[in-house]
Coordinates of C-alpha atoms and ligand atoms in Angstrom, one line a residue:
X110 CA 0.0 0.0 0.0
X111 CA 1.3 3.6 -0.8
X112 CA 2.1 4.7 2.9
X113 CA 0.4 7.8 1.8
X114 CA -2.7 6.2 1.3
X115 CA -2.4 5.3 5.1
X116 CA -2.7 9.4 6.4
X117 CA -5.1 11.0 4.6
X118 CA -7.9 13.6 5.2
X119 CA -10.9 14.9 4.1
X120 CA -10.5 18.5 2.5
X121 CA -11.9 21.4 3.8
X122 CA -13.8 22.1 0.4
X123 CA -15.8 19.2 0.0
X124 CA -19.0 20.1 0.6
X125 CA -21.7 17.7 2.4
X126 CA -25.1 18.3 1.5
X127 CA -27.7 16.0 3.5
X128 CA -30.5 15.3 0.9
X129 CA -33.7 13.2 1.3
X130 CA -35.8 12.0 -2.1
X131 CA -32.9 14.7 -3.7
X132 CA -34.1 17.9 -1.5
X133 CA -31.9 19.8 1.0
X134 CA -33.0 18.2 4.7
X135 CA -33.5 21.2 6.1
X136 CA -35.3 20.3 9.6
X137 CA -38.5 20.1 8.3
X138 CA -38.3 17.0 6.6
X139 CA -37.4 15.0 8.6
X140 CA -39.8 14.2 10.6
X141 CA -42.6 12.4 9.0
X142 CA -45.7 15.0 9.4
X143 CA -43.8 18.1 8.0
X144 CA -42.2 16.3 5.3
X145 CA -45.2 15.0 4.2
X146 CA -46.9 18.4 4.0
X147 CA -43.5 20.1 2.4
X148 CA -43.7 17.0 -0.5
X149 CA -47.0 17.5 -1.3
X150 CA -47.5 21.4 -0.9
X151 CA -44.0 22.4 -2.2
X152 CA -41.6 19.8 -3.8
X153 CA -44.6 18.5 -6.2
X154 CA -46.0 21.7 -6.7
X155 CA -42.6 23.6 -7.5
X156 CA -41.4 20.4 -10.0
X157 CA -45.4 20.4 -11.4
X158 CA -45.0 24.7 -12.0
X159 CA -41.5 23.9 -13.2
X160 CA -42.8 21.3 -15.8
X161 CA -45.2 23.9 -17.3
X162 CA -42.8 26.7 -17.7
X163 CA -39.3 26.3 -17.2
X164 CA -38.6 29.6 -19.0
X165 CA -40.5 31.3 -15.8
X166 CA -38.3 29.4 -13.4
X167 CA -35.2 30.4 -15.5
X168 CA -36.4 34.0 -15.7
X169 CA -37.2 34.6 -11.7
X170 CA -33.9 33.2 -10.5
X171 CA -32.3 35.7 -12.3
X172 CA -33.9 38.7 -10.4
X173 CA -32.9 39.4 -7.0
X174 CA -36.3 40.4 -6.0
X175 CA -37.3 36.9 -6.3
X176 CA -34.4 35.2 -4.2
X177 CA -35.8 32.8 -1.9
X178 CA -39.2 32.4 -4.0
X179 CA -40.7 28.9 -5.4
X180 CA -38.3 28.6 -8.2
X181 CA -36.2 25.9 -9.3
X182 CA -32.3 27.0 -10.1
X183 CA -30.8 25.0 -12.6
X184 CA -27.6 26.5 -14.8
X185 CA -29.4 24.1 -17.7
X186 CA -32.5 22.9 -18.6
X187 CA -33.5 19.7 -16.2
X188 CA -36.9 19.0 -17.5
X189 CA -36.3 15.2 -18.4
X190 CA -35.1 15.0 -14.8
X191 CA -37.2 17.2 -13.0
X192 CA -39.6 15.0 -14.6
X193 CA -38.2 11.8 -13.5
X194 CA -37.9 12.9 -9.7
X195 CA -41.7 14.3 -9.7
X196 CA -42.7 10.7 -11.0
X197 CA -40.6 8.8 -8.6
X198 CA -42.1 10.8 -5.9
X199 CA -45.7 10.2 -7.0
X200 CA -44.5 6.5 -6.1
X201 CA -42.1 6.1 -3.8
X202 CA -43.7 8.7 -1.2
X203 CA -46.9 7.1 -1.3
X204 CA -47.1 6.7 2.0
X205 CA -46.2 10.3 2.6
X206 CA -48.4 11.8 0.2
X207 CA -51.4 10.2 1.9
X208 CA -50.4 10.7 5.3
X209 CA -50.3 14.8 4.1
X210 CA -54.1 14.2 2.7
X211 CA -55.1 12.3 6.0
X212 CA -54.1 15.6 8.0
X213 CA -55.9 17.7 5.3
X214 CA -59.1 15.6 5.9
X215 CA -58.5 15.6 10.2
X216 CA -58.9 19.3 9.7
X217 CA -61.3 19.1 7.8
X218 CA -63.1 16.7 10.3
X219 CA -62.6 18.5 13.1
X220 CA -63.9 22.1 11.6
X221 CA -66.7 20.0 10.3
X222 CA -67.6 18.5 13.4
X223 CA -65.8 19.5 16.5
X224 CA -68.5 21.9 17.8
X225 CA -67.8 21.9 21.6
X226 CA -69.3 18.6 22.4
X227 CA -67.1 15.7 23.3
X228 CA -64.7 14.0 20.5
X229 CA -64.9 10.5 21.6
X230 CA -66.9 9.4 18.5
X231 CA -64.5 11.4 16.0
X232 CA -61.9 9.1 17.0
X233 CA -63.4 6.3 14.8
X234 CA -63.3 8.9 11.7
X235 CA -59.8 9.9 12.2
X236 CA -58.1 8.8 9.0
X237 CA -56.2 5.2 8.9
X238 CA -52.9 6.5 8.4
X239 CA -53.3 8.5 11.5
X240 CA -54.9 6.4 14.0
X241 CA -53.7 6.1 16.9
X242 CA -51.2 8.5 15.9
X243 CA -52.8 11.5 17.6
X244 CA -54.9 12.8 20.1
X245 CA -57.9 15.3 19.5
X246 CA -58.3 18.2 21.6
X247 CA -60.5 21.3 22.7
X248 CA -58.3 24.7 24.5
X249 CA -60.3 26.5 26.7
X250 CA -62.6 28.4 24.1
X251 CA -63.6 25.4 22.3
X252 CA -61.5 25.8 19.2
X253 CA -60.7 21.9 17.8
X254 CA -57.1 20.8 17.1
X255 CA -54.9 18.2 17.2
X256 CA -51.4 17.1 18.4
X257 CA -49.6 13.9 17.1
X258 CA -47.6 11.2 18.6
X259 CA -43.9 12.1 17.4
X260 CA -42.4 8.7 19.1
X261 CA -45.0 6.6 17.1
X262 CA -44.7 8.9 13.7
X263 CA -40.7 7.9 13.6
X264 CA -41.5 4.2 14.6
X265 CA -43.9 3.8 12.1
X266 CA -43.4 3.0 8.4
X267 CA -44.0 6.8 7.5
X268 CA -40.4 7.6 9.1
X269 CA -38.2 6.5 6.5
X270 CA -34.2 6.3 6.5
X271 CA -34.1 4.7 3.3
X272 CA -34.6 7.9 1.1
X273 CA -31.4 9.6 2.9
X274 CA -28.2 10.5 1.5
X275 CA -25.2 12.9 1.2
X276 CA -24.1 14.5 -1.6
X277 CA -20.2 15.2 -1.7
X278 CA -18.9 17.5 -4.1
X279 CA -16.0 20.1 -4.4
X280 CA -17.1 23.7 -3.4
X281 CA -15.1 26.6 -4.5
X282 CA -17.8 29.7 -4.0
X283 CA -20.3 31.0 -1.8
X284 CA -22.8 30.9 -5.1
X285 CA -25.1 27.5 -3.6
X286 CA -28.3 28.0 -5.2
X287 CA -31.4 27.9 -2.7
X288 CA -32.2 24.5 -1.6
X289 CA -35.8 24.9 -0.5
X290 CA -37.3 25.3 -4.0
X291 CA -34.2 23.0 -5.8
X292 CA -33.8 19.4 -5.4
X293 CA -30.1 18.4 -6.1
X294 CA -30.4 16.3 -8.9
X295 CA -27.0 14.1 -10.0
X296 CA -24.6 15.4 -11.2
X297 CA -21.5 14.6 -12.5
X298 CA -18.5 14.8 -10.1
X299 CA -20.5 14.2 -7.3
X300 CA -20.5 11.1 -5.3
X301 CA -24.1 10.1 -3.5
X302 CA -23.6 8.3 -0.3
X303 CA -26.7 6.5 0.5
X304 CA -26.7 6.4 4.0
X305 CA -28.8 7.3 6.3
X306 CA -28.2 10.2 8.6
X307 CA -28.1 8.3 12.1
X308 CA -25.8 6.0 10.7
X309 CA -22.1 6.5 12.6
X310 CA -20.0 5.9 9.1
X311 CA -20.8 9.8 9.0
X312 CA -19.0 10.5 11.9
X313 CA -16.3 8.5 10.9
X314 CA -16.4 10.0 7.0
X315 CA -16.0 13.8 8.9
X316 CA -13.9 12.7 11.5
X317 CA -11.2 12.9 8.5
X318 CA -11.3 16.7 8.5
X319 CA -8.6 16.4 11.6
X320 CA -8.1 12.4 12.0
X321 CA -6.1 10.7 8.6
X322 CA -7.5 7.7 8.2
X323 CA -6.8 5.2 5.1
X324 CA -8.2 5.6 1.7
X325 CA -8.7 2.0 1.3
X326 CA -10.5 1.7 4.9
X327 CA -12.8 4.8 4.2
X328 CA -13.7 3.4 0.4
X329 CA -14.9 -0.1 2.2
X330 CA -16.5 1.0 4.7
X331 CA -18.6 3.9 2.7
X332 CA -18.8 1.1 0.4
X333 CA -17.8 2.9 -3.3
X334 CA -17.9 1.6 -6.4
X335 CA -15.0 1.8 -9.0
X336 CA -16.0 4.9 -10.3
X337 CA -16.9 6.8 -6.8
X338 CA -14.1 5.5 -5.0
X339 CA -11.4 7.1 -7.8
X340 CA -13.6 10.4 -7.7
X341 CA -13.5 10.0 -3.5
X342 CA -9.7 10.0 -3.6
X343 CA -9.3 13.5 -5.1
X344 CA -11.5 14.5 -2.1
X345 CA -8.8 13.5 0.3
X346 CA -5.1 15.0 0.7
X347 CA -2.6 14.3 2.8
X348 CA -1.8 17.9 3.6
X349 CA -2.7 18.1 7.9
X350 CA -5.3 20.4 8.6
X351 CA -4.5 23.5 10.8
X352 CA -4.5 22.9 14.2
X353 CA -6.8 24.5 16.7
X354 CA -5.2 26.3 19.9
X355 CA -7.8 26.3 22.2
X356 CA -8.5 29.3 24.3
X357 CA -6.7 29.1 27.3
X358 CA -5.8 32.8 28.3
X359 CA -7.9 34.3 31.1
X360 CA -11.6 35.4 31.1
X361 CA -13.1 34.5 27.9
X362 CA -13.0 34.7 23.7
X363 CA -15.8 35.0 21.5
X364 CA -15.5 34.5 17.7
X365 CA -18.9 35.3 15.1
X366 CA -18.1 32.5 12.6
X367 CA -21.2 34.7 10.1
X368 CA -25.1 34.7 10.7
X369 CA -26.0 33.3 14.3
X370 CA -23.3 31.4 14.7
X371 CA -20.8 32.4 17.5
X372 CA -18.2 30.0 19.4
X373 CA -17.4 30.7 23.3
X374 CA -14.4 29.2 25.3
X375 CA -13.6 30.2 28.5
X376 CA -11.6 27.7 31.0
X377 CA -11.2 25.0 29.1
X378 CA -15.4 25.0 27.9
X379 CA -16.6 25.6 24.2
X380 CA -20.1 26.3 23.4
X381 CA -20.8 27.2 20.0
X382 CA -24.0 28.6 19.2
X383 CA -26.6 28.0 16.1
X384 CA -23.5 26.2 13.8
X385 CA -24.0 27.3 10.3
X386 CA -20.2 27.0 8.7
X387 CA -18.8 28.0 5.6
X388 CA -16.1 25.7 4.1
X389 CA -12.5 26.5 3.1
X390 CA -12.0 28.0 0.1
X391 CA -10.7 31.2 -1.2
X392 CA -13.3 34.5 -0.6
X393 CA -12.9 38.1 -0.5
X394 CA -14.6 37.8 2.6
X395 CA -12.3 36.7 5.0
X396 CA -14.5 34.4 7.9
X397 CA -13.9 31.4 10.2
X398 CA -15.0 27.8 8.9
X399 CA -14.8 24.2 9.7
X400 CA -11.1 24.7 10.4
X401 CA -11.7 27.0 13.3
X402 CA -13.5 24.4 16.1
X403 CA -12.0 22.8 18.6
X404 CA -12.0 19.0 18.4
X405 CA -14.7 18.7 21.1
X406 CA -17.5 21.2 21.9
X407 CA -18.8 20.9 25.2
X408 CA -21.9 22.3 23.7
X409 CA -23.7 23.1 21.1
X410 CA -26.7 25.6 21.7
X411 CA -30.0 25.7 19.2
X412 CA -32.4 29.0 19.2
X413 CA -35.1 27.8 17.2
X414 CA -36.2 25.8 14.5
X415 CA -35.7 28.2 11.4
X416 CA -33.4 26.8 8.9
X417 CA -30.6 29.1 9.2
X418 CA -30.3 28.4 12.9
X419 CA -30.5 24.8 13.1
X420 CA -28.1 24.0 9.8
X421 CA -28.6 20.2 9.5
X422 CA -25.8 20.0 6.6
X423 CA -23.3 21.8 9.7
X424 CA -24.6 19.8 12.7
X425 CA -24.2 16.3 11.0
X426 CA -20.7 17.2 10.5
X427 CA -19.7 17.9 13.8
X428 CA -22.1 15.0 15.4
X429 CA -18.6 13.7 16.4
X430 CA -17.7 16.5 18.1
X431 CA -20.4 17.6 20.1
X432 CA -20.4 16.9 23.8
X433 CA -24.0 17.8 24.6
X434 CA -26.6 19.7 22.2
X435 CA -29.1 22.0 24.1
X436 CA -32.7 22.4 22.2
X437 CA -35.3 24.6 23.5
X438 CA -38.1 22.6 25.5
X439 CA -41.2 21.7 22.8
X440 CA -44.3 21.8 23.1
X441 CA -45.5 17.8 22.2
X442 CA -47.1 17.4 18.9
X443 CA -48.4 20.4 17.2
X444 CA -47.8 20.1 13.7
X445 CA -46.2 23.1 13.3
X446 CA -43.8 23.1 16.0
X447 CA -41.9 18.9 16.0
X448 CA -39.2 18.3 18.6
X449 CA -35.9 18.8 17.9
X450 CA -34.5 16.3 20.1
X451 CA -36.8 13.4 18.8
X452 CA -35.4 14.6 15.4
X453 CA -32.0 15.1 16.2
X454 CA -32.2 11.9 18.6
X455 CA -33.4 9.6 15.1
X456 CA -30.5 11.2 13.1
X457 CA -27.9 9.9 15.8
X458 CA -27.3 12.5 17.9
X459 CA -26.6 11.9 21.9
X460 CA -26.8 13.9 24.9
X461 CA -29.4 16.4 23.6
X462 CA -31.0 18.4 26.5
X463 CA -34.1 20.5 26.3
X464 CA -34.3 23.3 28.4
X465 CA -37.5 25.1 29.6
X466 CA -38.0 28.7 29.8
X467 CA -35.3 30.2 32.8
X468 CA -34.1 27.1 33.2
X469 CA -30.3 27.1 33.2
X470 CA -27.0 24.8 33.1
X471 CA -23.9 25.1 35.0
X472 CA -20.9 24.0 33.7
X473 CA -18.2 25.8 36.5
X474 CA -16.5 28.1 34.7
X475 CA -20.1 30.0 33.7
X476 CA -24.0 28.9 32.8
X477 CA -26.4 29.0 30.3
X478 CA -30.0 30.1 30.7
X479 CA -32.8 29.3 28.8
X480 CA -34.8 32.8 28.0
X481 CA -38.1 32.9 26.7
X482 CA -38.4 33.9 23.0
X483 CA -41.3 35.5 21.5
X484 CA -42.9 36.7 17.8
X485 CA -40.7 35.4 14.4
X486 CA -42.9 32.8 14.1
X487 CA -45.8 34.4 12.4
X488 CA -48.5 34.5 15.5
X489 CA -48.1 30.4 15.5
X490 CA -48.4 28.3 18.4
X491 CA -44.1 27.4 18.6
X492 CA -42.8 26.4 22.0
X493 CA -39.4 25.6 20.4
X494 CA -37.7 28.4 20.4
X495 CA -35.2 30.0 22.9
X496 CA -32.5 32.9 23.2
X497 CA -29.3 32.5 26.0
X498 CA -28.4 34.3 29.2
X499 CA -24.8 33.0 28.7
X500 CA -22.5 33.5 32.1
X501 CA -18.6 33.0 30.9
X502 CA -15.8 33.8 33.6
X503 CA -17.4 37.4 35.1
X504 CA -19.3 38.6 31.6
X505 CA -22.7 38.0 30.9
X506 CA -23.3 37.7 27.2
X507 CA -27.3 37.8 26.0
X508 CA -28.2 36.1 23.2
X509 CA -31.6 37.1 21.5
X510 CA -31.2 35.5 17.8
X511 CA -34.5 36.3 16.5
X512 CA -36.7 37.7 19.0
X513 CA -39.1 40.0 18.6
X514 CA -40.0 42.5 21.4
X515 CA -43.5 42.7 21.0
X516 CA -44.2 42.7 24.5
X517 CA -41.6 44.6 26.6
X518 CA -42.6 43.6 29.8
X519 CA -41.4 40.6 29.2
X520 CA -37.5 41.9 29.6
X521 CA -37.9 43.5 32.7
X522 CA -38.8 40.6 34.1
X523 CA -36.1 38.7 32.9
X524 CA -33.9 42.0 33.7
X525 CA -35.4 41.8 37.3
X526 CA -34.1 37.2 37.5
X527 CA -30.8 37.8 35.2
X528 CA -30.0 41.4 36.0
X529 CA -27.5 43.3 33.1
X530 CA -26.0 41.8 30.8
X531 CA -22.6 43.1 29.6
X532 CA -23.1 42.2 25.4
X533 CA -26.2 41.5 23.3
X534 CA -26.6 39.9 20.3
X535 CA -29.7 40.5 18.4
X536 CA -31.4 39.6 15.0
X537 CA -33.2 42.4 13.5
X538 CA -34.5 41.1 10.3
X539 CA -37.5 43.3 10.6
X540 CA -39.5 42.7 7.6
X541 CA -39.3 39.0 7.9
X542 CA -41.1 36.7 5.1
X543 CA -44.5 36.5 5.6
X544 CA -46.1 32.8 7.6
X545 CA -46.7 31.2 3.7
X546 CA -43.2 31.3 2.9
X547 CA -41.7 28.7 5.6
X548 CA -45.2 27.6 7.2
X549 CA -47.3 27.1 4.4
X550 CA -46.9 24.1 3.1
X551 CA -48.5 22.9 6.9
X552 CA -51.5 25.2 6.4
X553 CA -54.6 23.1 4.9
X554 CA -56.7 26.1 4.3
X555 CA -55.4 28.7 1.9
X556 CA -54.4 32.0 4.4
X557 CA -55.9 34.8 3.0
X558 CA -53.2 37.1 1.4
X559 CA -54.0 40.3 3.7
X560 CA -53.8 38.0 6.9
X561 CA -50.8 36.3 5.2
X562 CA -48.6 39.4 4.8
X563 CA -49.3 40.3 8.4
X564 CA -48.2 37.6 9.8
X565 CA -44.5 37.8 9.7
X566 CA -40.9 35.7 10.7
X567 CA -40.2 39.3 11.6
X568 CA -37.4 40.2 14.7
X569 CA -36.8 43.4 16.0
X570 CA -36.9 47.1 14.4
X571 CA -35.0 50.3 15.7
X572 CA -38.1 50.9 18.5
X573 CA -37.8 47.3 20.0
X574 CA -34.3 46.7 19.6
X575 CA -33.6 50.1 21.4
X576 CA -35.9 48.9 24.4
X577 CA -33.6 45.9 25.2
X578 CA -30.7 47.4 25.2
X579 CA -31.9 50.0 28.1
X580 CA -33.7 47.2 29.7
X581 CA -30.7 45.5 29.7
X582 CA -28.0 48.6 30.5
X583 CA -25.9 47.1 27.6
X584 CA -22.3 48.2 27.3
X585 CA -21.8 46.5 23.8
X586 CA -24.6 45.9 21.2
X587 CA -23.8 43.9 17.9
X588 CA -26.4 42.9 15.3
X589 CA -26.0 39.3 14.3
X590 CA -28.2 37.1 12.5
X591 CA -28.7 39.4 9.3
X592 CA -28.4 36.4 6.6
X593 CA -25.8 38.8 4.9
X594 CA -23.3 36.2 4.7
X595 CA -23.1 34.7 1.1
X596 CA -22.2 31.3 2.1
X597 CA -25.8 31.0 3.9
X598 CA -27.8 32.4 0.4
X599 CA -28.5 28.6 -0.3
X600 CA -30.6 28.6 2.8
X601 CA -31.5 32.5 3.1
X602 CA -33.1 33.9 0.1
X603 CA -32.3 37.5 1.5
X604 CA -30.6 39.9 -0.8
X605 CA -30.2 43.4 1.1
X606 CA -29.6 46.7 -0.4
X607 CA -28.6 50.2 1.5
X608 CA -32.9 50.7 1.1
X609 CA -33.6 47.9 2.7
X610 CA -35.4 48.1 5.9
X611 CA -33.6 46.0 8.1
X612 CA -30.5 47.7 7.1
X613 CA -31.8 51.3 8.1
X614 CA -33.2 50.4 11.5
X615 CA -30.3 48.5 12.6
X616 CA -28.0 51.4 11.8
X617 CA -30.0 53.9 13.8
X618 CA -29.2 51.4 16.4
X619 CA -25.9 51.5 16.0
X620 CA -26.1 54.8 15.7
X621 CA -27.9 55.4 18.5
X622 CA -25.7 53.1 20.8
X623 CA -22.4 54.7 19.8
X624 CA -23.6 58.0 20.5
X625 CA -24.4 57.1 23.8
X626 CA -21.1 55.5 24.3
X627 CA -21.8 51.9 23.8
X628 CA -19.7 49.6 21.6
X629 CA -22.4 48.8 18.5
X630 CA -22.0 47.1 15.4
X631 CA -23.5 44.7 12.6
X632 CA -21.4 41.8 12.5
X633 CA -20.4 40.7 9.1
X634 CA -17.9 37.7 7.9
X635 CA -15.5 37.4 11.1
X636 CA -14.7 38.9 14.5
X637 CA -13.1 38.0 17.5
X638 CA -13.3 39.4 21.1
X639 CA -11.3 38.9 24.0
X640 CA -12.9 39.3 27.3
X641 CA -10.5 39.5 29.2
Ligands
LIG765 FE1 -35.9 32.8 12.8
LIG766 FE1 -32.9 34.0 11.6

């Protein structure tokens, strides 16, 4: 054997993409109810719209006003296999496609039906695919809904592993088209590992960014054919990765790795927040990346299920190297709103904590509490969904991701528990898309477009932004979260300009804050602060 062969590692530009049926798994397909709505309310209805016009799809892709809109990106013309992938849908996801008419026709039921009497004898009419699957329920004011059975959903036929896989390919620019309106069809240089997610070869596979491990030993055990297996080898390289000097000086360092995503260490502890990484290639925009973790993070903290927070291509590529994951606390069962640990829990992941509202973790040299989060989730019933009171050494960092401060009182009395907290970090996409553009597909009665456009994943403006930081006696201020990065597009949709709302109110925050002497600024690409 070449004794080369024997030290190799994975490069830091081979991108991972975690597909199901040939769609990004972003986190709402993945668990059967969701996906089920997203196949039949988006990924057949985009390839169907794509099928009748492709000129149209071709034609809004190229204006910016549509980024992040229904349409499918292709650089050629993909009918034959759009085609192909809408047909195997119609017969592979049978079982999907019916469990998504089976909720339609429960909603239908219970609107039909549910008229404040008791539901014992709608139990009988509950369609087949979801019997015993869920429980019917009243609130207080008599208004029917329902909540499913998570655990039985994933043990039951209509939780699939089989239609998994990652896509590896070389990745050289931030220019990923975006993945919730384009399946990744094959392509050539590409290698399709059909495996599912939970499955520990993974962890192995990504191990190799820092651990060499053997060509031959990594081409059995992912189990390549000829022609993969050649391709795979040009993915590996025997050049050692740089290493990572972990924080060790006193107090604490943070470093904004783009978008939400921010790594602590203080005494020996890592907790990186929201992962969403770029890989290592050569930018204009200098940033940290895979390269910059430490081989173990003691934890990995989750705001809320929106899929630039919780990054499923990121997180199954440090699975290895997370010590514990913390999820916000869930609700059980509303359709809208599925646990993150019983989805992160069926794609492998251990030691995944939820924490409720003030609840907090200790981990000596600092803790983390649980704050509650409110609005961004267009007026819908979401329990999953959390910002961080982080403690590291004697700093108290505040991290708000997307909340919304619709109701004010609510950080005084977290002021009056937590008391000041030295740094915040706070979204303020203000605008927001409206409920349709992430929550439709769930919705099985068309919103009407007034109520639709009011409704809005919308955090903070200038007004509510501005109360927190008094609330909170801030000494630094930095807006985070923006999706300005380009290496999140694929995932974002958001193209700013100087015009653009969110832009204007968070610099008369800035503003604001620097002429009242507090540190302020709009994170962007990199940054590292020593707190010292
Ligand atoms: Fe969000
Ligand atoms: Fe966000």
């Amino acid at each position: 054997m070449d004794a080369t062969n024997n030290a190799l590692y994975l490069r830091p530009n081979i991108v991972a993409e975690p597909l199901i049926d040939g769609w990004y798994a972003w986190t709402h397909l993945i668990p059967p109810a969701t996906a089920a709505r997203n196949v039949t309310e988006r990924h057949l209805k985009i390839m169907e719209s794509y099928l009748e016009c492709p000129e149209a799809h071709d034609a809004a892709v190229q204006d910016a006003a549509m980024a992040g809109g229904p349409y499918m990106h292709f650089d050629r013309n993909r009918e034959g296999d759009v085609r192909a992938l809408r047909d195997r849908t119609l017969h592979d996801r049978k079982d999907l496609i019916e469990l998504s008419r089976a909720i339609e026709k429960l909603d239908e039921l219970l609107r039909a039906k549910a008229k404040g009497f008791s539901l014992d004898a709608l139990y009988a009419e509950v369609p087949p695919c979801l019997q015993g699957m869920v429980e019917i329920v009243y609130d207080l004011n008599n208004q029917p809904s329902f909540r499913l059975i998570e655990p039985l959903l994933y043990r039951s036929p209509l939780y699939s592993d089989a239609f998994q896989s990652v896509m590896l390919s070389v990745i050289s620019a931030d220019d990923r088209p975006f993945v919730m309106s384009t399946p990744r069809l094959e392509k050539g240089n590409a290698i399709q590992l059909q495996i599912p997610f939970a499955s520990e070869r993974y962890d192995q596979l990504f191990g190799m960014k820092r651990q060499p491990a053997s060509f031959e030993a990594m081409r059995d055990m992912l189990e390549l054919n000829d022609e993969d297996a050649s391709l795979f080898r040009t993915f590996l390289t025997t050049e050692l990765p740089p290493p990572y000097v972990n924080y060790n000086g006193p107090g604490a360092r943070w470093r904004y790795f783009g978008h939400a995503c921010i790594l602590l260490e203080t005494g020996g502890t890592s907790v990186l927040l929201d992962p969403v990484l770029s890989y290592t290639y050569e930018s204009d925009i200098s940033r940290y990346t895979y390269d910059d973790l430490p081989d173990v993070i003691d934890y990995v903290l989750i705001t809320h299920n929106h899929q630039d927070h919780i990054l499923f291509e990121t997180l199954l590529q440090l699975r290895h190297r997370i010590g514990t994951i913390i999820v916000p606390r869930n609700g059980g069962g509303a359709l809208q709103d599925p646990s993150l640990r019983l989805l992160l829990k069926q794609c492998g992941f251990r030691n995944i904590i939820e924490l409720s509202e003030m609840e907090e973790i200790d981990f000596g040299h600092g803790s983390i509490t649980a704050v509650p989060f409110l609005g961004e989730h267009a007026d819908l019933n979401v329990l999953t969904k959390a910002a961080y009171f982080v403690r590291l050494a004697n700093h108290k960092l505040l991290f708000l991701a997307d909340s919304c401060n619709i109701s004010p009182k609510l950080y005084e009395h977290i002021h009056r528990e937590l008391g000041d907290a030295d740094a915040i970090f706070l979204g303020m996409e203000c605008d927001g898309a409206p409920l349709s553009w992430l929550y439709g597909p769930l919705l099985t009665q068309k919103l009407e477009r007034a109520k639709d456009q009011s409704r809005r994943l919308a955090g903070s403006n200038y007004d509510r932004a501005i109360g927190i930081v008094e609330q909170f006696n801030c000494k630094e201020v930095y807006v985070y979260a923006m999706g300005q990065e380009p290496w999140l597009n694929h995932v974002m949709g958001i193209k700013y300009t100087k015009k653009s709302n969110p832009i204007i109110q968070s610099t008369r925050l800035i503003d604001t804050c620097r002429a009242r002497g507090i540190t302020a600024e709009r994170l962007f690409g990199e940054k590292e602060i020593l707190l010292t």
